Amino acid sequence: MKRILYGMMIFILSFGMMACGGKEESKDAPKEAEATQTATDEVVPEEGAVLKVWESKGTVGEYIKFVAKKYEEKYGVHVVLDENNISTIKNKVIQDGPAGAAADVFVAPHDQIGDLVQSGLIMENLLSADRVKNDFMPAARIAVTNGGKVYGFPLAIETYALYYNKDLLPEAPKTFEDLIKFGENFTDKSKNKFGIFWDIPNFYYAHMFMAMDGGYVFGKDGTDANDIGLDNEGAIKGINEMLLLKSISVENAADVSYDAMTGLFAEGKVAAIINGPWGLEGAEKSGVNFDVAPIPTFDGRHPASFSGIRTLLVNSYTKYPKAAQLFAEFATSDEMLVERFKMTNQLPPVKALIDAPEIINHKYTKAFLEQAQYAVPMPAIPEMGLIWEPAGAAVTDIWNGKVTTEEGLKNMTKIIKEQMETRK
């Protein structure tokens, strides 16, 4: 802990001069910090700094290599990409961070920020917090903020939308009522033909129905663990509307796997699926004649899909906090995020970039951007980890008819609250 506090003290003191316009220099400012400041208080990397960055392989990793080259040209700091799957990075940071063996900068989904803050493993965003508050989409700002402080450097926003087979549905259904009407003629469950598929047991998707009528996870902005709104009147109404889709989908929620969903869609046996931008490459390779549209409305209301923010975080134990913060800031500049979109097709969560020609003219981007307007960021507080399993089980039992919607959601909320009490 001393290591964290000392590192934070050095950094905040040195950057504090910049934040205050250099009006007053602390008499106690460490010499180490002074040594890395120029006469104009310009933030510069520590002498001899070398950075290690953790990111997944593929186009997202290629982007880090691209940024590393540009960053080295500008700041003279060598950056090494160490490929690690994003799903494993948090545990590696927990294990290796205190020993100084973790990456200086790493990528994580925003819903891991709460745990990482609580563990003292990540630094605040000390360079571009105001830019995050003013220039990024509200969903991104909320997602990387914890306890009123900005921690992340947002890279991309992800949410899901409706993929539809244009040979079966020449026009995108604007409403679920329209899709149900089509599906009643198309669906033949004995022949594995369905109107719609999505990952039914996954709360990541069920949330859009619960939230469109007023359900919520943890109060305003997903930050109040004492205010659970998953069994309120709106949540119950939303799930009951979701059940109307059962007539054109599977009988058993467990019958929908990701592979089954994408496979039947490629065969033309499912007219529409709900999937994220990560499914575009597979859909294109399948040869199916498809397009993407925002999630249809239900009774005139837009489903509130969950959004995820892919974000860069700076390790509290880094030996080079200034170089690391500068790299994260550089990698999330407007110029670099446009380059990232061209390389990865992942949407930059910056308001001004929505109208960038490279983005607005992309074939499928508009649908995801439109849906993002109604998206809600997944809560990033540690208690979110207690939601997924009981919520998924409840939605499965409700869909399969084992319990009523009200019984399922009330019991789920009771289990979540009991787990939270046990954790205290």
Short mmCIF file of C-alpha atoms in Angstrom, two decimals:
data_model
loop_
_atom_site.label_atom_id
_atom_site.label_comp_id
_atom_site.label_asym_id
_atom_site.label_seq_id
_atom_site.Cartn_x
_atom_site.Cartn_y
_atom_site.Cartn_z
CA MET A 1 0.00 0.00 0.00
CA LYS A 2 2.86 2.37 0.74
CA ARG A 3 4.12 1.78 -2.77
CA ILE A 4 0.76 2.86 -4.19
CA LEU A 5 0.42 5.91 -1.98
CA TYR A 6 3.96 7.07 -2.65
CA GLY A 7 3.56 6.62 -6.36
CA MET A 8 0.27 8.47 -6.35
CA MET A 9 1.72 11.26 -4.23
CA ILE A 10 4.62 11.81 -6.62
CA PHE A 11 2.38 11.87 -9.60
CA ILE A 12 -0.44 13.97 -8.22
CA LEU A 13 2.02 16.55 -6.88
CA SER A 14 3.79 16.88 -10.19
CA PHE A 15 0.59 16.98 -12.22
CA GLY A 16 -1.10 19.15 -9.64
CA MET A 17 1.16 22.03 -10.65
CA MET A 18 -0.09 21.71 -14.17
CA ALA A 19 -3.71 21.44 -13.10
CA CYS A 20 -3.40 24.63 -11.05
CA GLY A 21 -1.72 26.49 -13.85
CA GLY A 22 1.63 26.29 -12.09
CA LYS A 23 0.65 29.05 -9.67
CA GLU A 24 2.27 27.54 -6.65
CA GLU A 25 4.91 24.87 -6.38
CA SER A 26 4.83 22.75 -3.27
CA LYS A 27 7.93 23.03 -1.11
CA ASP A 28 7.61 19.29 -0.54
CA ALA A 29 7.44 18.33 -4.20
CA PRO A 30 9.75 15.33 -4.66
CA LYS A 31 12.93 15.91 -6.60
CA GLU A 32 12.03 12.92 -8.72
CA ALA A 33 8.98 14.78 -9.95
CA GLU A 34 10.84 18.03 -10.46
CA ALA A 35 13.44 16.25 -12.55
CA THR A 36 10.86 15.22 -15.08
CA GLN A 37 9.25 18.62 -15.50
CA THR A 38 10.32 21.13 -18.10
CA ALA A 39 10.56 24.83 -17.38
CA THR A 40 7.00 25.28 -18.64
CA ASP A 41 5.62 22.39 -16.60
CA GLU A 42 5.00 20.40 -19.74
CA VAL A 43 4.41 16.80 -18.84
CA VAL A 44 7.19 14.63 -20.21
CA PRO A 45 7.93 10.92 -19.80
CA GLU A 46 10.44 9.79 -17.21
CA GLU A 47 13.97 9.49 -18.56
CA GLY A 48 14.70 5.95 -19.75
CA ALA A 49 11.06 4.91 -19.60
CA VAL A 50 10.02 1.74 -21.41
CA LEU A 51 6.37 0.74 -21.38
CA LYS A 52 4.65 -2.64 -21.53
CA VAL A 53 1.03 -2.77 -22.72
CA TRP A 54 -1.39 -5.69 -22.41
CA GLU A 55 -4.02 -6.09 -25.12
CA SER A 56 -5.60 -9.00 -27.00
CA LYS A 57 -4.20 -10.18 -30.30
CA GLY A 58 -5.89 -9.41 -33.60
CA THR A 59 -6.80 -6.00 -34.93
CA VAL A 60 -6.99 -4.49 -31.43
CA GLY A 61 -3.40 -5.60 -30.81
CA GLU A 62 -2.33 -4.27 -34.21
CA TYR A 63 -3.75 -0.92 -33.17
CA ILE A 64 -1.58 -0.85 -30.05
CA LYS A 65 1.47 -1.56 -32.23
CA PHE A 66 0.44 1.32 -34.51
CA VAL A 67 0.01 3.72 -31.58
CA ALA A 68 3.27 2.54 -30.01
CA LYS A 69 5.18 3.48 -33.17
CA LYS A 70 3.59 6.94 -33.33
CA TYR A 71 4.08 7.47 -29.59
CA GLU A 72 7.74 6.50 -29.78
CA GLU A 73 8.24 8.95 -32.65
CA LYS A 74 6.68 11.73 -30.58
CA TYR A 75 8.00 11.01 -27.08
CA GLY A 76 11.00 8.75 -27.62
CA VAL A 77 9.58 6.06 -25.34
CA HIS A 78 9.72 2.45 -26.51
CA VAL A 79 6.45 0.54 -26.04
CA VAL A 80 6.17 -3.24 -26.10
CA LEU A 81 2.87 -5.01 -26.76
CA ASP A 82 2.49 -8.19 -24.72
CA GLU A 83 -0.53 -10.02 -26.13
CA ASN A 84 -2.99 -11.21 -23.49
CA ASN A 85 -6.65 -12.03 -23.94
CA ILE A 86 -8.76 -9.30 -22.38
CA SER A 87 -10.64 -11.93 -20.35
CA THR A 88 -7.44 -12.86 -18.50
CA ILE A 89 -5.87 -9.45 -17.95
CA LYS A 90 -7.66 -8.47 -14.74
CA ASN A 91 -6.54 -11.59 -12.90
CA LYS A 92 -2.97 -11.12 -14.13
CA VAL A 93 -2.98 -7.54 -12.87
CA ILE A 94 -4.26 -8.71 -9.48
CA GLN A 95 -1.59 -11.41 -9.33
CA ASP A 96 1.40 -9.55 -10.77
CA GLY A 97 0.63 -5.88 -10.14
CA PRO A 98 1.96 -5.53 -6.57
CA ALA A 99 5.17 -7.34 -7.58
CA GLY A 100 5.74 -4.82 -10.37
CA ALA A 101 5.47 -7.49 -13.06
CA ALA A 102 2.21 -6.37 -14.67
CA ALA A 103 1.90 -4.12 -17.70
CA ASP A 104 2.19 -0.36 -17.23
CA VAL A 105 -0.96 0.15 -19.32
CA PHE A 106 -3.62 -2.47 -20.01
CA VAL A 107 -7.01 -2.88 -21.60
CA ALA A 108 -10.11 -3.89 -19.65
CA PRO A 109 -13.89 -3.77 -19.98
CA HIS A 110 -15.22 -0.91 -17.89
CA ASP A 111 -17.21 -3.13 -15.52
CA GLN A 112 -13.92 -4.30 -13.98
CA ILE A 113 -12.98 -0.80 -12.87
CA GLY A 114 -14.80 -1.04 -9.54
CA ASP A 115 -12.83 -4.09 -8.40
CA LEU A 116 -9.54 -2.63 -9.64
CA VAL A 117 -10.14 0.68 -7.85
CA GLN A 118 -11.11 -1.10 -4.66
CA SER A 119 -7.90 -3.13 -4.87
CA GLY A 120 -5.78 -0.02 -5.44
CA LEU A 121 -4.44 -1.40 -8.71
CA ILE A 122 -5.22 1.46 -11.11
CA MET A 123 -4.46 5.17 -11.15
CA GLU A 124 -6.89 7.97 -11.81
CA ASN A 125 -6.89 9.50 -15.25
CA LEU A 126 -4.83 12.53 -14.34
CA LEU A 127 -4.36 13.96 -17.81
CA SER A 128 -7.67 13.89 -19.63
CA ALA A 129 -10.44 13.54 -17.03
CA ASP A 130 -12.01 16.84 -18.17
CA ARG A 131 -11.93 15.68 -21.79
CA VAL A 132 -13.67 12.43 -20.79
CA LYS A 133 -16.36 14.42 -18.96
CA ASN A 134 -16.94 16.94 -21.76
CA ASP A 135 -16.12 15.27 -25.06
CA PHE A 136 -17.03 11.60 -24.63
CA MET A 137 -20.52 10.06 -24.80
CA PRO A 138 -22.36 10.03 -21.45
CA ALA A 139 -22.26 6.22 -21.41
CA ALA A 140 -18.45 6.33 -21.63
CA ARG A 141 -18.12 9.04 -18.98
CA ILE A 142 -20.35 7.15 -16.55
CA ALA A 143 -18.63 3.85 -17.29
CA VAL A 144 -15.09 4.95 -16.41
CA THR A 145 -16.04 7.04 -13.37
CA ASN A 146 -15.91 5.56 -9.89
CA GLY A 147 -16.60 7.49 -6.70
CA GLY A 148 -16.71 10.73 -8.68
CA LYS A 149 -13.22 10.19 -10.12
CA VAL A 150 -12.36 9.34 -13.73
CA TYR A 151 -10.09 6.30 -14.02
CA GLY A 152 -10.26 5.06 -17.59
CA PHE A 153 -9.20 6.30 -21.00
CA PRO A 154 -12.14 5.08 -23.19
CA LEU A 155 -11.25 3.34 -26.45
CA ALA A 156 -14.56 2.07 -27.81
CA ILE A 157 -18.24 1.65 -27.07
CA GLU A 158 -20.02 -1.59 -27.79
CA THR A 159 -23.66 -2.49 -27.74
CA TYR A 160 -25.78 -4.91 -29.69
CA ALA A 161 -28.30 -4.54 -32.49
CA LEU A 162 -30.56 -6.59 -34.76
CA TYR A 163 -29.05 -8.61 -37.58
CA TYR A 164 -31.71 -9.57 -40.12
CA ASN A 165 -31.76 -11.78 -43.21
CA LYS A 166 -32.69 -9.53 -46.13
CA ASP A 167 -33.91 -12.49 -48.20
CA LEU A 168 -36.53 -13.17 -45.54
CA LEU A 169 -37.07 -9.65 -44.21
CA PRO A 170 -36.46 -7.19 -47.05
CA GLU A 171 -37.04 -4.29 -44.66
CA ALA A 172 -35.73 -4.07 -41.11
CA PRO A 173 -38.58 -4.55 -38.61
CA LYS A 174 -39.14 -1.28 -36.80
CA THR A 175 -41.13 -2.91 -34.00
CA PHE A 176 -41.16 -6.26 -32.25
CA GLU A 177 -44.86 -6.37 -33.02
CA ASP A 178 -43.99 -6.40 -36.74
CA LEU A 179 -41.37 -9.11 -36.19
CA ILE A 180 -43.84 -11.27 -34.25
CA LYS A 181 -46.39 -10.91 -37.06
CA PHE A 182 -43.79 -12.07 -39.60
CA GLY A 183 -42.50 -14.82 -37.33
CA GLU A 184 -45.93 -16.36 -36.78
CA ASN A 185 -45.95 -17.42 -40.43
CA PHE A 186 -42.25 -18.20 -40.74
CA THR A 187 -41.59 -20.12 -37.53
CA ASP A 188 -41.73 -23.91 -37.65
CA LYS A 189 -40.07 -25.22 -34.51
CA SER A 190 -40.19 -28.83 -35.71
CA LYS A 191 -37.94 -27.80 -38.62
CA ASN A 192 -35.66 -25.51 -36.59
CA LYS A 193 -37.07 -22.38 -38.25
CA PHE A 194 -37.48 -19.36 -36.01
CA GLY A 195 -38.30 -15.68 -36.22
CA ILE A 196 -35.65 -14.57 -33.74
CA PHE A 197 -32.74 -15.84 -31.63
CA TRP A 198 -30.59 -14.21 -28.99
CA ASP A 199 -28.67 -15.42 -25.96
CA ILE A 200 -31.79 -15.65 -23.81
CA PRO A 201 -30.22 -16.81 -20.49
CA ASN A 202 -27.61 -14.05 -20.60
CA PHE A 203 -28.60 -11.03 -18.45
CA TYR A 204 -26.45 -8.88 -20.74
CA TYR A 205 -29.32 -9.15 -23.23
CA ALA A 206 -32.30 -9.53 -20.86
CA HIS A 207 -31.47 -6.12 -19.44
CA MET A 208 -32.74 -4.35 -22.56
CA PHE A 209 -36.29 -5.58 -21.87
CA MET A 210 -36.19 -4.95 -18.12
CA ALA A 211 -34.83 -1.42 -18.50
CA MET A 212 -37.11 -0.21 -21.32
CA ASP A 213 -40.02 0.04 -18.89
CA GLY A 214 -38.15 1.38 -15.87
CA GLY A 215 -36.15 -1.48 -14.41
CA TYR A 216 -32.54 -0.80 -13.44
CA VAL A 217 -29.62 -2.52 -11.76
CA PHE A 218 -28.09 -0.18 -9.17
CA GLY A 219 -29.90 3.19 -8.98
CA LYS A 220 -28.91 6.23 -11.02
CA ASP A 221 -25.82 5.66 -13.17
CA GLY A 222 -25.46 2.16 -11.72
CA THR A 223 -23.59 3.35 -8.65
CA ASP A 224 -25.92 2.69 -5.69
CA ALA A 225 -25.72 -0.94 -4.60
CA ASN A 226 -28.46 -0.31 -2.02
CA ASP A 227 -30.99 0.53 -4.74
CA ILE A 228 -31.78 -2.56 -6.84
CA GLY A 229 -34.53 -2.09 -9.40
CA LEU A 230 -34.62 -5.51 -11.02
CA ASP A 231 -37.95 -6.57 -9.55
CA ASN A 232 -39.87 -3.32 -9.80
CA GLU A 233 -43.03 -2.83 -11.83
CA GLY A 234 -41.10 -1.75 -14.94
CA ALA A 235 -38.78 -4.76 -14.87
CA ILE A 236 -41.72 -7.15 -14.52
CA LYS A 237 -43.57 -5.48 -17.40
CA GLY A 238 -40.50 -5.60 -19.62
CA ILE A 239 -39.86 -9.30 -19.05
CA ASN A 240 -43.53 -10.08 -19.69
CA GLU A 241 -43.19 -8.33 -23.05
CA MET A 242 -40.02 -10.32 -23.78
CA LEU A 243 -42.06 -13.50 -23.29
CA LEU A 244 -44.25 -12.49 -26.25
CA LEU A 245 -41.26 -13.42 -28.44
CA LYS A 246 -41.33 -17.01 -27.24
CA SER A 247 -43.93 -17.86 -29.89
CA ILE A 248 -41.34 -17.20 -32.62
CA SER A 249 -38.26 -18.51 -30.78
CA VAL A 250 -37.09 -21.57 -28.83
CA GLU A 251 -39.14 -23.27 -26.11
CA ASN A 252 -36.14 -23.88 -23.84
CA ALA A 253 -33.78 -20.97 -23.19
CA ALA A 254 -30.83 -23.36 -22.86
CA ASP A 255 -31.25 -24.35 -26.53
CA VAL A 256 -29.71 -21.06 -27.67
CA SER A 257 -25.93 -21.17 -27.80
CA TYR A 258 -23.90 -18.58 -29.70
CA ASP A 259 -22.82 -21.17 -32.26
CA ALA A 260 -26.38 -22.43 -32.74
CA MET A 261 -27.64 -18.88 -33.18
CA THR A 262 -25.06 -17.81 -35.75
CA GLY A 263 -25.16 -21.19 -37.49
CA LEU A 264 -28.94 -21.20 -38.02
CA PHE A 265 -28.82 -17.54 -39.08
CA ALA A 266 -26.21 -18.42 -41.71
CA GLU A 267 -28.44 -21.27 -42.95
CA GLY A 268 -31.42 -18.95 -43.34
CA LYS A 269 -33.39 -20.78 -40.63
CA VAL A 270 -33.48 -17.81 -38.24
CA ALA A 271 -34.76 -14.55 -39.68
CA ALA A 272 -33.20 -12.23 -37.11
CA ILE A 273 -30.67 -12.41 -34.30
CA ILE A 274 -29.47 -9.97 -31.66
CA ASN A 275 -25.70 -9.71 -31.66
CA GLY A 276 -22.87 -7.24 -31.21
CA PRO A 277 -20.38 -5.84 -33.72
CA TRP A 278 -18.11 -8.77 -32.89
CA GLY A 279 -20.48 -10.89 -35.00
CA LEU A 280 -20.01 -8.90 -38.21
CA GLU A 281 -16.96 -10.76 -39.44
CA GLY A 282 -18.62 -14.16 -39.04
CA ALA A 283 -21.86 -13.01 -40.67
CA GLU A 284 -19.98 -11.64 -43.65
CA LYS A 285 -17.95 -14.83 -44.03
CA SER A 286 -21.12 -16.95 -43.87
CA GLY A 287 -22.38 -15.46 -47.11
CA VAL A 288 -25.85 -14.71 -45.72
CA ASN A 289 -27.56 -11.66 -47.24
CA PHE A 290 -27.91 -9.57 -44.10
CA ASP A 291 -28.03 -6.06 -42.73
CA VAL A 292 -28.05 -4.55 -39.23
CA ALA A 293 -30.68 -2.31 -37.63
CA PRO A 294 -31.35 -0.86 -34.17
CA ILE A 295 -33.26 -3.12 -31.77
CA PRO A 296 -36.99 -2.84 -32.67
CA THR A 297 -39.29 -0.99 -30.31
CA PHE A 298 -41.80 -2.73 -28.07
CA ASP A 299 -45.08 -0.83 -27.61
CA GLY A 300 -43.30 2.30 -28.84
CA ARG A 301 -40.39 2.07 -26.39
CA HIS A 302 -36.74 1.50 -27.24
CA PRO A 303 -35.07 -1.45 -25.49
CA ALA A 304 -32.22 -0.18 -23.33
CA SER A 305 -29.35 -2.42 -24.35
CA PHE A 306 -26.30 -2.71 -22.14
CA SER A 307 -23.23 -0.95 -23.44
CA GLY A 308 -19.66 -1.86 -22.70
CA ILE A 309 -16.71 0.49 -22.81
CA ARG A 310 -13.32 -0.90 -23.74
CA THR A 311 -10.87 1.24 -21.84
CA LEU A 312 -7.17 1.70 -21.21
CA LEU A 313 -6.10 1.72 -17.56
CA VAL A 314 -2.82 2.74 -15.93
CA ASN A 315 -1.26 0.40 -13.39
CA SER A 316 -0.76 1.96 -9.94
CA TYR A 317 2.54 0.11 -9.63
CA THR A 318 4.07 1.32 -12.88
CA LYS A 319 7.59 2.70 -12.60
CA TYR A 320 6.73 5.24 -15.28
CA PRO A 321 3.40 6.87 -14.37
CA LYS A 322 3.92 9.92 -16.57
CA ALA A 323 4.92 7.95 -19.64
CA ALA A 324 2.04 5.54 -19.02
CA GLN A 325 -0.56 8.29 -18.61
CA LEU A 326 0.77 10.08 -21.70
CA PHE A 327 0.50 6.85 -23.71
CA ALA A 328 -3.11 6.25 -22.62
CA GLU A 329 -4.02 9.85 -23.41
CA PHE A 330 -2.28 9.67 -26.81
CA ALA A 331 -4.00 6.38 -27.71
CA THR A 332 -7.44 7.90 -27.00
CA SER A 333 -6.97 11.18 -28.86
CA ASP A 334 -9.48 11.92 -31.63
CA GLU A 335 -6.86 11.38 -34.32
CA MET A 336 -5.80 7.98 -32.98
CA LEU A 337 -9.38 6.79 -32.31
CA VAL A 338 -10.34 7.43 -35.94
CA GLU A 339 -7.35 5.31 -36.97
CA ARG A 340 -8.46 2.67 -34.48
CA PHE A 341 -11.95 2.58 -36.00
CA LYS A 342 -10.47 2.05 -39.46
CA MET A 343 -8.41 -0.86 -38.14
CA THR A 344 -10.94 -2.52 -35.80
CA ASN A 345 -14.44 -1.26 -36.78
CA GLN A 346 -14.99 -0.53 -33.07
CA LEU A 347 -16.86 2.70 -32.43
CA PRO A 348 -14.98 5.55 -30.71
CA PRO A 349 -17.12 6.89 -27.84
CA VAL A 350 -16.38 10.55 -28.67
CA LYS A 351 -19.38 12.75 -29.45
CA ALA A 352 -17.64 14.77 -32.16
CA LEU A 353 -16.53 11.65 -34.03
CA ILE A 354 -20.07 10.38 -34.70
CA ASP A 355 -20.14 12.47 -37.88
CA ALA A 356 -16.60 11.65 -38.99
CA PRO A 357 -16.76 10.52 -42.65
CA GLU A 358 -14.81 7.35 -41.91
CA ILE A 359 -17.48 6.34 -39.39
CA ILE A 360 -20.79 7.62 -40.75
CA ASN A 361 -20.14 6.06 -44.17
CA HIS A 362 -19.35 2.62 -42.78
CA LYS A 363 -21.89 -0.01 -43.91
CA TYR A 364 -23.05 -1.22 -40.50
CA THR A 365 -21.97 1.54 -38.12
CA LYS A 366 -25.13 3.61 -38.25
CA ALA A 367 -27.29 0.89 -36.69
CA PHE A 368 -24.97 0.38 -33.71
CA LEU A 369 -24.60 4.14 -33.23
CA GLU A 370 -28.39 4.59 -33.26
CA GLN A 371 -28.82 1.81 -30.72
CA ALA A 372 -26.05 3.32 -28.56
CA GLN A 373 -28.31 6.32 -27.98
CA TYR A 374 -30.60 4.12 -25.89
CA ALA A 375 -27.84 2.05 -24.31
CA VAL A 376 -27.08 1.95 -20.59
CA PRO A 377 -23.50 1.29 -19.42
CA MET A 378 -23.06 -1.82 -17.34
CA PRO A 379 -22.50 -0.80 -13.71
CA ALA A 380 -18.82 -0.84 -12.79
CA ILE A 381 -19.15 -1.23 -9.03
CA PRO A 382 -17.89 -4.51 -7.50
CA GLU A 383 -21.41 -5.69 -6.64
CA MET A 384 -22.10 -6.12 -10.38
CA GLY A 385 -20.27 -9.42 -10.17
CA LEU A 386 -23.09 -10.75 -7.97
CA ILE A 387 -25.76 -10.06 -10.58
CA TRP A 388 -24.94 -12.27 -13.56
CA GLU A 389 -25.54 -15.78 -12.23
CA PRO A 390 -28.82 -15.26 -10.32
CA ALA A 391 -30.17 -12.96 -13.04
CA GLY A 392 -29.36 -15.47 -15.77
CA ALA A 393 -30.95 -18.28 -13.77
CA ALA A 394 -34.07 -16.23 -13.12
CA VAL A 395 -34.54 -15.28 -16.78
CA THR A 396 -34.05 -18.90 -17.80
CA ASP A 397 -36.65 -20.20 -15.31
CA ILE A 398 -39.13 -17.49 -16.34
CA TRP A 399 -38.68 -18.22 -20.04
CA ASN A 400 -39.04 -21.96 -19.44
CA GLY A 401 -42.23 -21.43 -17.45
CA LYS A 402 -40.92 -22.77 -14.14
CA VAL A 403 -41.90 -19.57 -12.29
CA THR A 404 -43.92 -16.46 -13.02
CA THR A 405 -42.09 -13.29 -13.92
CA GLU A 406 -42.84 -11.69 -10.58
CA GLU A 407 -41.79 -14.78 -8.62
CA GLY A 408 -38.57 -15.14 -10.61
CA LEU A 409 -37.48 -11.51 -10.31
CA LYS A 410 -38.40 -11.21 -6.62
CA ASN A 411 -36.48 -14.39 -5.77
CA MET A 412 -33.50 -13.25 -7.88
CA THR A 413 -33.35 -9.92 -6.05
CA LYS A 414 -33.55 -11.69 -2.69
CA ILE A 415 -30.59 -13.89 -3.63
CA ILE A 416 -28.54 -10.91 -4.81
CA LYS A 417 -29.18 -9.01 -1.57
CA GLU A 418 -28.26 -12.07 0.52
CA GLN A 419 -25.00 -12.42 -1.39
CA MET A 420 -24.23 -8.75 -0.85
CA GLU A 421 -24.81 -9.13 2.89
CA THR A 422 -22.53 -12.18 3.00
CA ARG A 423 -19.82 -10.25 1.19
CA LYS A 424 -19.80 -7.38 3.73
#
